[in-house]
Amino acid sequence: MIKTIDEFAVEGQRVLVRADLNVPVAGGRVADDGRIRASLPTLTALKARGARIIVCAHLGRPGGKPDPRYSLAPVAARLGELLGHPVELTADTTGPAARAAVAALPPGGLVMLENLRFNTAETSKDDEQRGAFADQLAALADLYVSDGFGAVHRKHASVYDVALRLPHAAGYLVHAEVDALSRLTADIKRPYVVVLGGAKVADKFGAFGSLLGAADRILVGGAMAFPFLVGQGNEVGTSLLEASQVDAAAEYLKRAAPGQIELPSDVIVADEPGGLGTVVPADAIPADHMGLDIGPQTTKRFATALAEARTVFWNGPMGMFELAPYAEGTRAVAQAMTEGTAFTVVGGGDTGAAIRALGLTEEAFGYVSTGGGASLEFIQGKTLPGLAALERS
Ligand code: ADP
Ligand code: MG
């Protein structure tokens, strides 16, 4: 059993909270604060109970060394606005600046450590190297709280190793995520429809193998569709194509039951992102055009499948929704989910951001997960290192 923060006396204790604050930043400001808001319940509860709170998180992929472009400063600023008082960001992650800031923390106080990934050891594959960094993190605190659900599928120092070194608990967000996602791993109400899209194709492609065994239908959109279309012998012009996945896509199509994998039958193409969108059949994408959204016929088919579903999992936008001409597929699919009666879980940083950007309320969905890769791995029944570490006493 994973303990929650309610089971610990935290007053006056130094509590290291691993949060997932990996949000989009544009022009030095947080563009979507969904993940920051999701971390508030745990932080405010710990504050109210007089803990000395040390928040740690990562932002982007700075490559293991300090890089001002990936500073958590905009995130600390936004968290400060949401909490109603400024949040101090330490100049280093576990160095003298961090140690001094932690030593000065009053009960109920909060500091944020600079980007965990400014340190190569955080994501290292070498247990000893990671362990040494985890030792430094652990030395800052008396209790470790895991609340960064979006990172629990990573065997990283701040997610896994530090939990082995300190008394540990799950924060409210991790708890809520596990509760909601567990409904997609056992006693699933059918039909169970999975919608996959987005651009991180290689990262997510492995999921098809186990989802074919679990889902009644898998609707594929976004750049995820292109390896399948190519695997069927089509050409996809200048579309964002993960060519390394074409063979796997062909294999999944062979393995799937008839109709189990549904691909776009039409697509919106343009000569470049921002260009005028035209609808073409999915097997007739012009050589000098790229697919940027699913077409209206596909959208209709997907909406029908969603209306019949009783359980839905959605990861990955159907198109480049950030640009208005290619947002319709994502919007319509999202709307079909909110109109249906299924229990609907949405996962993925950009997918959650899409819902909010398109003006849909999160409450219209059964659950909006803050995790992309993590939720996808969870519903496949995989062991997530960050959760496994919490199980250990
Ligand atoms: P998530 O964060 O929800 O897991 P991803 O990171 O995999 O999703 O993908 C999100 C991105 O995918 C969005 O920025 C969107 O613009 C992009 N995208 C979706 N469809 C396409 C497409 N056809 N071509 C290029 N980019 C796409
Ligand atoms: Mg993403």
Short mmCIF file of C-alpha atoms and ligand atoms in Angstrom, two decimals:
data_model
loop_
_atom_site.label_atom_id
_atom_site.label_comp_id
_atom_site.label_asym_id
_atom_site.label_seq_id
_atom_site.Cartn_x
_atom_site.Cartn_y
_atom_site.Cartn_z
CA MET A 1 0.00 0.00 0.00
CA ILE A 2 1.19 3.48 -0.83
CA LYS A 3 0.97 5.87 2.11
CA THR A 4 -0.49 9.33 1.66
CA ILE A 5 0.73 12.55 3.25
CA ASP A 6 -2.15 12.35 5.74
CA GLU A 7 -0.35 9.49 7.48
CA PHE A 8 2.67 11.61 8.42
CA ALA A 9 3.18 14.29 11.05
CA VAL A 10 4.72 16.96 8.87
CA GLU A 11 4.73 20.02 11.12
CA GLY A 12 8.20 21.53 11.17
CA GLN A 13 9.50 18.70 8.96
CA ARG A 14 11.46 19.35 5.79
CA VAL A 15 9.34 17.80 3.04
CA LEU A 16 10.79 17.30 -0.43
CA VAL A 17 7.93 17.32 -2.95
CA ARG A 18 8.67 16.00 -6.43
CA ALA A 19 6.14 17.78 -8.60
CA ASP A 20 5.55 17.66 -12.33
CA LEU A 21 5.80 21.29 -13.40
CA ASN A 22 6.93 20.58 -16.94
CA VAL A 23 4.69 23.17 -18.57
CA PRO A 24 4.91 24.98 -21.90
CA VAL A 25 6.79 28.28 -21.54
CA ALA A 26 6.63 31.00 -24.20
CA GLY A 27 8.32 34.37 -24.01
CA GLY A 28 9.39 33.81 -20.40
CA ARG A 29 5.84 33.08 -19.26
CA VAL A 30 3.94 29.89 -18.52
CA ALA A 31 1.60 29.28 -21.47
CA ASP A 32 -0.54 26.60 -19.78
CA ASP A 33 -0.51 26.23 -16.00
CA GLY A 34 -2.56 23.03 -15.76
CA ARG A 35 0.21 21.02 -14.16
CA ILE A 36 1.04 23.79 -11.70
CA ARG A 37 -2.59 23.98 -10.61
CA ALA A 38 -2.71 20.21 -10.27
CA SER A 39 0.16 20.37 -7.77
CA LEU A 40 -1.61 22.91 -5.53
CA PRO A 41 -3.72 20.60 -3.32
CA THR A 42 -0.65 18.82 -1.92
CA LEU A 43 1.39 22.00 -1.54
CA THR A 44 -1.35 23.98 0.20
CA ALA A 45 -2.16 21.08 2.54
CA LEU A 46 1.49 20.73 3.53
CA LYS A 47 1.74 24.48 4.03
CA ALA A 48 -1.35 24.60 6.20
CA ARG A 49 0.12 21.83 8.32
CA GLY A 50 3.33 23.73 8.90
CA ALA A 51 5.73 21.69 6.80
CA ARG A 52 8.93 23.21 5.43
CA ILE A 53 8.35 22.56 1.74
CA ILE A 54 11.06 21.99 -0.85
CA VAL A 55 9.59 21.65 -4.33
CA CYS A 56 11.68 19.96 -7.01
CA ALA A 57 10.78 19.51 -10.67
CA HIS A 58 12.18 19.46 -14.18
CA LEU A 59 11.50 21.62 -17.20
CA GLY A 60 12.19 20.42 -20.73
CA ARG A 61 15.33 18.58 -21.74
CA PRO A 62 18.30 20.86 -20.95
CA GLY A 63 20.77 18.00 -21.41
CA GLY A 64 22.27 17.71 -17.96
CA LYS A 65 23.76 21.16 -17.52
CA PRO A 66 22.48 24.55 -16.41
CA ASP A 67 20.82 26.42 -19.26
CA PRO A 68 18.91 29.63 -18.53
CA ARG A 69 16.42 28.79 -21.29
CA TYR A 70 15.19 25.95 -19.11
CA SER A 71 15.17 27.75 -15.79
CA LEU A 72 12.14 27.09 -13.61
CA ALA A 73 11.89 30.85 -12.97
CA PRO A 74 8.65 31.34 -14.97
CA VAL A 75 7.18 28.33 -13.16
CA ALA A 76 8.16 29.67 -9.73
CA ALA A 77 6.61 33.01 -10.68
CA ARG A 78 3.33 31.38 -11.71
CA LEU A 79 3.22 29.14 -8.65
CA GLY A 80 3.75 32.26 -6.54
CA GLU A 81 0.78 33.95 -8.22
CA LEU A 82 -1.41 30.93 -7.57
CA LEU A 83 -0.31 30.62 -3.94
CA GLY A 84 -0.64 34.33 -3.32
CA HIS A 85 2.96 34.98 -2.30
CA PRO A 86 6.32 34.93 -4.11
CA VAL A 87 8.10 31.59 -4.45
CA GLU A 88 11.87 31.63 -4.06
CA LEU A 89 13.79 29.68 -6.70
CA THR A 90 17.25 28.50 -5.62
CA ALA A 91 20.19 29.20 -7.96
CA ASP A 92 21.27 25.56 -7.94
CA THR A 93 19.48 22.25 -7.39
CA THR A 94 21.30 20.66 -4.46
CA GLY A 95 24.34 22.95 -4.04
CA PRO A 96 25.15 25.65 -1.49
CA ALA A 97 22.31 27.90 -2.61
CA ALA A 98 19.73 25.16 -2.17
CA ARG A 99 21.14 24.10 1.20
CA ALA A 100 21.12 27.68 2.50
CA ALA A 101 17.55 28.29 1.33
CA VAL A 102 16.33 25.09 2.97
CA ALA A 103 18.14 25.92 6.23
CA ALA A 104 16.33 29.27 6.31
CA LEU A 105 12.85 27.81 5.66
CA PRO A 106 10.28 28.59 8.34
CA PRO A 107 7.43 26.17 9.06
CA GLY A 108 4.83 26.66 6.32
CA GLY A 109 7.51 28.11 4.03
CA LEU A 110 8.23 26.92 0.51
CA VAL A 111 11.23 27.04 -1.84
CA MET A 112 11.67 25.64 -5.32
CA LEU A 113 14.91 23.99 -6.40
CA GLU A 114 16.25 24.90 -9.85
CA ASN A 115 15.61 22.41 -12.69
CA LEU A 116 16.55 18.87 -11.65
CA ARG A 117 17.74 18.15 -15.18
CA PHE A 118 20.52 20.73 -14.91
CA ASN A 119 22.29 17.70 -13.38
CA THR A 120 23.24 14.75 -15.63
CA ALA A 121 22.82 12.35 -12.72
CA GLU A 122 19.07 12.99 -12.51
CA THR A 123 18.31 10.95 -15.63
CA SER A 124 21.47 8.81 -15.70
CA LYS A 125 21.19 5.10 -16.51
CA ASP A 126 24.00 4.48 -14.02
CA ASP A 127 22.54 3.50 -10.62
CA GLU A 128 25.52 4.82 -8.68
CA GLN A 129 25.55 8.18 -10.39
CA ARG A 130 21.82 8.59 -9.86
CA GLY A 131 22.15 7.37 -6.31
CA ALA A 132 24.78 9.98 -5.49
CA PHE A 133 22.46 12.73 -6.70
CA ALA A 134 19.55 11.20 -4.80
CA ASP A 135 21.74 11.28 -1.68
CA GLN A 136 22.11 15.04 -2.11
CA LEU A 137 18.38 15.51 -2.59
CA ALA A 138 17.61 13.30 0.39
CA ALA A 139 20.03 15.25 2.59
CA LEU A 140 17.82 18.31 2.15
CA ALA A 141 14.72 16.70 3.67
CA ASP A 142 13.10 14.48 6.31
CA LEU A 143 10.24 13.18 4.16
CA TYR A 144 9.80 12.62 0.42
CA VAL A 145 6.45 13.22 -1.25
CA SER A 146 5.93 11.94 -4.77
CA ASP A 147 3.37 14.10 -6.55
CA GLY A 148 4.83 14.43 -10.05
CA PHE A 149 2.66 11.84 -11.74
CA GLY A 150 3.89 12.82 -15.21
CA ALA A 151 7.37 11.55 -14.28
CA VAL A 152 6.60 8.38 -12.28
CA HIS A 153 7.33 6.16 -15.28
CA ARG A 154 10.94 7.39 -15.24
CA LYS A 155 13.64 5.73 -13.19
CA HIS A 156 15.13 9.09 -12.31
CA ALA A 157 16.96 10.14 -9.16
CA SER A 158 14.20 12.48 -7.96
CA VAL A 159 11.45 10.02 -8.82
CA TYR A 160 12.85 6.64 -7.86
CA ASP A 161 16.15 6.66 -5.97
CA VAL A 162 15.25 9.37 -3.48
CA ALA A 163 12.16 7.41 -2.41
CA LEU A 164 14.46 4.58 -1.36
CA ARG A 165 16.38 6.96 0.91
CA LEU A 166 13.66 8.78 2.85
CA PRO A 167 10.31 7.99 4.46
CA HIS A 168 7.92 8.52 1.57
CA ALA A 169 4.32 9.22 0.69
CA ALA A 170 2.21 9.85 -2.38
CA GLY A 171 0.79 13.35 -2.78
CA TYR A 172 -2.87 13.93 -3.56
CA LEU A 173 -2.27 14.20 -7.29
CA VAL A 174 -0.49 10.86 -7.59
CA HIS A 175 -3.23 9.37 -5.47
CA ALA A 176 -6.01 10.76 -7.66
CA GLU A 177 -4.23 9.68 -10.85
CA VAL A 178 -3.81 6.11 -9.65
CA ASP A 179 -7.46 5.98 -8.58
CA ALA A 180 -8.76 7.18 -11.94
CA LEU A 181 -6.40 5.22 -14.15
CA SER A 182 -7.04 2.02 -12.24
CA ARG A 183 -10.53 2.04 -13.75
CA LEU A 184 -8.86 1.34 -17.11
CA THR A 185 -6.89 -1.67 -15.95
CA ALA A 186 -9.58 -3.91 -14.44
CA ASP A 187 -13.35 -4.42 -14.86
CA ILE A 188 -13.33 -2.18 -17.92
CA LYS A 189 -16.81 -1.24 -19.13
CA ARG A 190 -17.09 -2.00 -22.85
CA PRO A 191 -16.87 -0.90 -25.57
CA TYR A 192 -13.47 0.48 -24.56
CA VAL A 193 -12.24 2.97 -27.14
CA VAL A 194 -8.69 4.35 -27.16
CA VAL A 195 -7.84 7.48 -29.15
CA LEU A 196 -4.17 8.00 -29.96
CA GLY A 197 -2.57 10.94 -31.69
CA GLY A 198 0.08 13.57 -31.18
CA ALA A 199 3.64 13.89 -32.36
CA LYS A 200 5.75 11.85 -29.92
CA VAL A 201 5.18 8.83 -32.09
CA ALA A 202 8.21 6.68 -31.24
CA ASP A 203 7.63 7.19 -27.50
CA LYS A 204 4.06 5.99 -27.69
CA PHE A 205 4.14 3.39 -30.43
CA GLY A 206 5.00 0.50 -28.15
CA ALA A 207 1.62 0.95 -26.47
CA PHE A 208 -0.25 -0.50 -29.45
CA GLY A 209 0.96 -3.99 -28.65
CA SER A 210 -0.78 -4.22 -25.31
CA LEU A 211 -3.69 -1.91 -26.19
CA LEU A 212 -4.67 -4.30 -28.98
CA GLY A 213 -5.25 -6.83 -26.22
CA ALA A 214 -7.30 -4.44 -24.09
CA ALA A 215 -9.24 -2.02 -26.29
CA ASP A 216 -12.18 -2.80 -28.55
CA ARG A 217 -11.21 0.00 -30.90
CA ILE A 218 -8.18 2.21 -31.35
CA LEU A 219 -8.78 5.45 -33.25
CA VAL A 220 -5.56 6.88 -34.64
CA GLY A 221 -5.01 10.51 -35.60
CA GLY A 222 -2.29 13.14 -35.45
CA ALA A 223 1.20 12.26 -36.67
CA MET A 224 0.61 8.83 -35.15
CA ALA A 225 -1.43 7.92 -38.23
CA PHE A 226 1.35 8.37 -40.78
CA PRO A 227 3.39 5.21 -40.07
CA PHE A 228 0.16 3.24 -40.46
CA LEU A 229 -0.78 4.96 -43.72
CA VAL A 230 2.72 4.32 -45.07
CA GLY A 231 2.58 0.76 -43.74
CA GLN A 232 -0.53 0.28 -45.91
CA GLY A 233 1.43 1.45 -48.95
CA ASN A 234 0.29 5.08 -49.07
CA GLU A 235 2.49 8.14 -49.46
CA VAL A 236 2.20 10.93 -46.93
CA GLY A 237 4.02 13.79 -48.69
CA THR A 238 5.96 16.01 -46.29
CA SER A 239 3.95 14.96 -43.22
CA LEU A 240 5.73 14.48 -39.92
CA LEU A 241 6.59 10.80 -40.36
CA GLU A 242 8.41 8.60 -37.85
CA ALA A 243 9.79 6.28 -40.53
CA SER A 244 11.32 3.91 -38.00
CA GLN A 245 7.81 2.90 -36.90
CA VAL A 246 6.42 1.91 -40.30
CA ASP A 247 7.25 -1.79 -39.97
CA ALA A 248 5.77 -1.93 -36.49
CA ALA A 249 2.62 -0.20 -37.76
CA ALA A 250 2.21 -2.77 -40.53
CA GLU A 251 2.65 -5.53 -37.97
CA TYR A 252 0.02 -4.04 -35.64
CA LEU A 253 -2.44 -3.79 -38.53
CA LYS A 254 -1.88 -7.48 -39.26
CA ARG A 255 -2.36 -8.42 -35.63
CA ALA A 256 -5.47 -6.27 -35.05
CA ALA A 257 -8.97 -7.64 -35.40
CA PRO A 258 -10.82 -6.31 -38.46
CA GLY A 259 -11.78 -2.69 -37.77
CA GLN A 260 -10.01 -2.64 -34.42
CA ILE A 261 -7.53 -0.01 -35.57
CA GLU A 262 -9.30 2.89 -37.27
CA LEU A 263 -7.16 5.21 -39.38
CA PRO A 264 -8.00 8.55 -40.97
CA SER A 265 -9.80 8.19 -44.29
CA ASP A 266 -9.35 11.89 -45.06
CA VAL A 267 -6.83 14.49 -43.90
CA ILE A 268 -6.40 18.22 -43.92
CA VAL A 269 -3.20 19.09 -45.74
CA ALA A 270 -1.26 22.28 -46.37
CA ASP A 271 2.03 23.11 -48.06
CA GLU A 272 3.42 24.22 -44.70
CA PRO A 273 2.13 24.73 -41.13
CA GLY A 274 0.02 27.87 -41.34
CA GLY A 275 -0.77 27.34 -45.01
CA LEU A 276 -4.30 27.07 -46.34
CA GLY A 277 -5.82 23.73 -45.36
CA THR A 278 -7.43 21.45 -47.97
CA VAL A 279 -9.24 18.16 -47.43
CA VAL A 280 -7.85 15.17 -49.34
CA PRO A 281 -8.41 11.40 -49.10
CA ALA A 282 -5.83 9.81 -46.79
CA ASP A 283 -4.49 7.75 -49.70
CA ALA A 284 -3.97 10.83 -51.87
CA ILE A 285 -1.78 13.23 -49.87
CA PRO A 286 0.10 15.34 -52.44
CA ALA A 287 3.89 14.88 -52.44
CA ASP A 288 4.54 18.52 -51.53
CA HIS A 289 1.88 18.74 -48.79
CA MET A 290 1.71 17.67 -45.17
CA GLY A 291 -1.16 16.23 -43.17
CA LEU A 292 -2.00 18.56 -40.28
CA ASP A 293 -5.40 17.37 -39.04
CA ILE A 294 -7.88 14.56 -39.57
CA GLY A 295 -10.56 15.38 -42.14
CA PRO A 296 -14.33 15.85 -41.57
CA GLN A 297 -15.28 12.32 -42.66
CA THR A 298 -12.78 10.82 -40.20
CA THR A 299 -13.93 13.15 -37.46
CA LYS A 300 -17.51 11.95 -37.96
CA ARG A 301 -16.49 8.28 -37.85
CA PHE A 302 -14.45 8.83 -34.71
CA ALA A 303 -17.30 10.73 -33.05
CA THR A 304 -19.70 7.84 -33.77
CA ALA A 305 -17.32 5.33 -32.21
CA LEU A 306 -16.97 7.58 -29.16
CA ALA A 307 -20.73 7.96 -28.79
CA GLU A 308 -21.03 4.16 -28.48
CA ALA A 309 -18.16 3.80 -26.00
CA ARG A 310 -18.52 3.20 -22.28
CA THR A 311 -14.84 3.69 -21.47
CA VAL A 312 -12.49 6.05 -23.31
CA PHE A 313 -8.80 6.79 -23.04
CA TRP A 314 -7.40 9.63 -25.12
CA ASN A 315 -3.77 10.54 -25.59
CA GLY A 316 -2.49 12.90 -28.27
CA PRO A 317 -4.18 15.64 -30.32
CA MET A 318 -5.68 14.74 -33.71
CA GLY A 319 -3.81 17.53 -35.46
CA MET A 320 -1.66 20.59 -35.03
CA PHE A 321 -4.41 22.14 -32.90
CA GLU A 322 -2.24 25.13 -31.87
CA LEU A 323 -3.04 26.61 -35.29
CA ALA A 324 -6.74 27.32 -35.75
CA PRO A 325 -7.10 25.82 -39.28
CA TYR A 326 -6.00 22.42 -37.93
CA ALA A 327 -7.83 22.40 -34.58
CA GLU A 328 -11.21 21.10 -35.71
CA GLY A 329 -10.42 17.39 -35.52
CA THR A 330 -9.16 17.66 -31.97
CA ARG A 331 -12.06 19.90 -30.94
CA ALA A 332 -14.71 17.64 -32.44
CA VAL A 333 -13.24 14.48 -30.98
CA ALA A 334 -13.01 16.14 -27.55
CA GLN A 335 -16.59 17.30 -27.82
CA ALA A 336 -17.82 13.84 -28.78
CA MET A 337 -16.22 12.55 -25.59
CA THR A 338 -17.93 15.15 -23.43
CA GLU A 339 -21.32 14.39 -25.01
CA GLY A 340 -21.07 10.65 -24.56
CA THR A 341 -21.81 8.65 -21.44
CA ALA A 342 -18.44 6.89 -21.23
CA PHE A 343 -15.97 7.27 -18.40
CA THR A 344 -13.35 9.31 -20.23
CA VAL A 345 -9.72 9.68 -19.25
CA VAL A 346 -7.54 12.16 -21.07
CA GLY A 347 -3.76 11.90 -20.76
CA GLY A 348 -0.87 13.85 -22.26
CA GLY A 349 0.52 17.30 -21.58
CA ASP A 350 -0.46 18.70 -24.96
CA THR A 351 -3.78 16.89 -24.99
CA GLY A 352 -4.76 18.44 -21.67
CA ALA A 353 -3.53 21.81 -22.92
CA ALA A 354 -5.62 21.33 -26.08
CA ILE A 355 -8.80 20.81 -24.07
CA ARG A 356 -8.19 24.00 -22.14
CA ALA A 357 -7.08 25.98 -25.19
CA LEU A 358 -10.20 24.94 -27.08
CA GLY A 359 -12.37 26.23 -24.27
CA LEU A 360 -13.66 22.86 -23.03
CA THR A 361 -13.84 22.43 -19.29
CA GLU A 362 -11.90 19.64 -17.63
CA GLU A 363 -14.99 18.82 -15.57
CA ALA A 364 -16.70 17.60 -18.74
CA PHE A 365 -14.30 14.64 -18.78
CA GLY A 366 -14.12 11.80 -16.30
CA TYR A 367 -10.52 12.57 -15.48
CA VAL A 368 -7.79 14.67 -17.06
CA SER A 369 -4.44 13.10 -16.27
CA THR A 370 -1.36 15.29 -15.97
CA GLY A 371 0.75 12.42 -17.28
CA GLY A 372 1.28 11.54 -20.92
CA GLY A 373 3.78 8.70 -21.04
CA ALA A 374 3.03 7.82 -17.43
CA SER A 375 -0.71 7.38 -17.94
CA LEU A 376 -0.13 5.44 -21.14
CA GLU A 377 2.24 3.05 -19.36
CA PHE A 378 -0.08 2.74 -16.38
CA ILE A 379 -3.07 1.65 -18.47
CA GLN A 380 -0.90 -0.98 -20.14
CA GLY A 381 -0.38 -2.48 -16.69
CA LYS A 382 3.34 -1.74 -16.66
CA THR A 383 5.28 -1.29 -13.43
CA LEU A 384 6.10 2.39 -13.02
CA PRO A 385 9.41 2.85 -11.14
CA GLY A 386 8.20 5.90 -9.23
CA LEU A 387 5.14 4.05 -7.94
CA ALA A 388 7.02 0.81 -7.25
CA ALA A 389 9.48 2.76 -5.09
CA LEU A 390 6.59 4.15 -3.02
CA GLU A 391 5.27 0.66 -2.37
CA ARG A 392 8.50 -0.26 -0.61
CA SER A 393 8.72 0.59 3.04
P1 ADP B 1 0.86 14.77 -25.62
O1 ADP B 1 1.73 15.83 -24.99
O2 ADP B 1 -0.59 15.01 -25.36
O3 ADP B 1 1.30 13.39 -25.25
P2 ADP B 1 2.36 14.84 -28.06
O4 ADP B 1 3.44 15.56 -27.35
O5 ADP B 1 2.65 13.46 -28.54
O6 ADP B 1 1.02 14.86 -27.20
O7 ADP B 1 1.93 15.64 -29.36
C1 ADP B 1 1.38 16.94 -29.31
C2 ADP B 1 1.75 17.68 -30.55
O8 ADP B 1 1.41 16.95 -31.69
C3 ADP B 1 1.04 19.00 -30.67
O9 ADP B 1 1.97 20.02 -30.47
C4 ADP B 1 0.50 18.98 -32.11
O10 ADP B 1 0.75 20.18 -32.82
C5 ADP B 1 1.28 17.85 -32.73
N1 ADP B 1 0.62 17.23 -33.87
C6 ADP B 1 -0.55 16.58 -33.90
N2 ADP B 1 -0.85 16.16 -35.14
C7 ADP B 1 0.15 16.57 -35.93
C8 ADP B 1 0.44 16.45 -37.33
N3 ADP B 1 -0.40 15.83 -38.16
N4 ADP B 1 1.59 16.99 -37.78
C9 ADP B 1 2.44 17.62 -36.96
N5 ADP B 1 2.23 17.76 -35.63
C10 ADP B 1 1.10 17.24 -35.13
MG MG B 2 3.65 16.56 -25.54
#
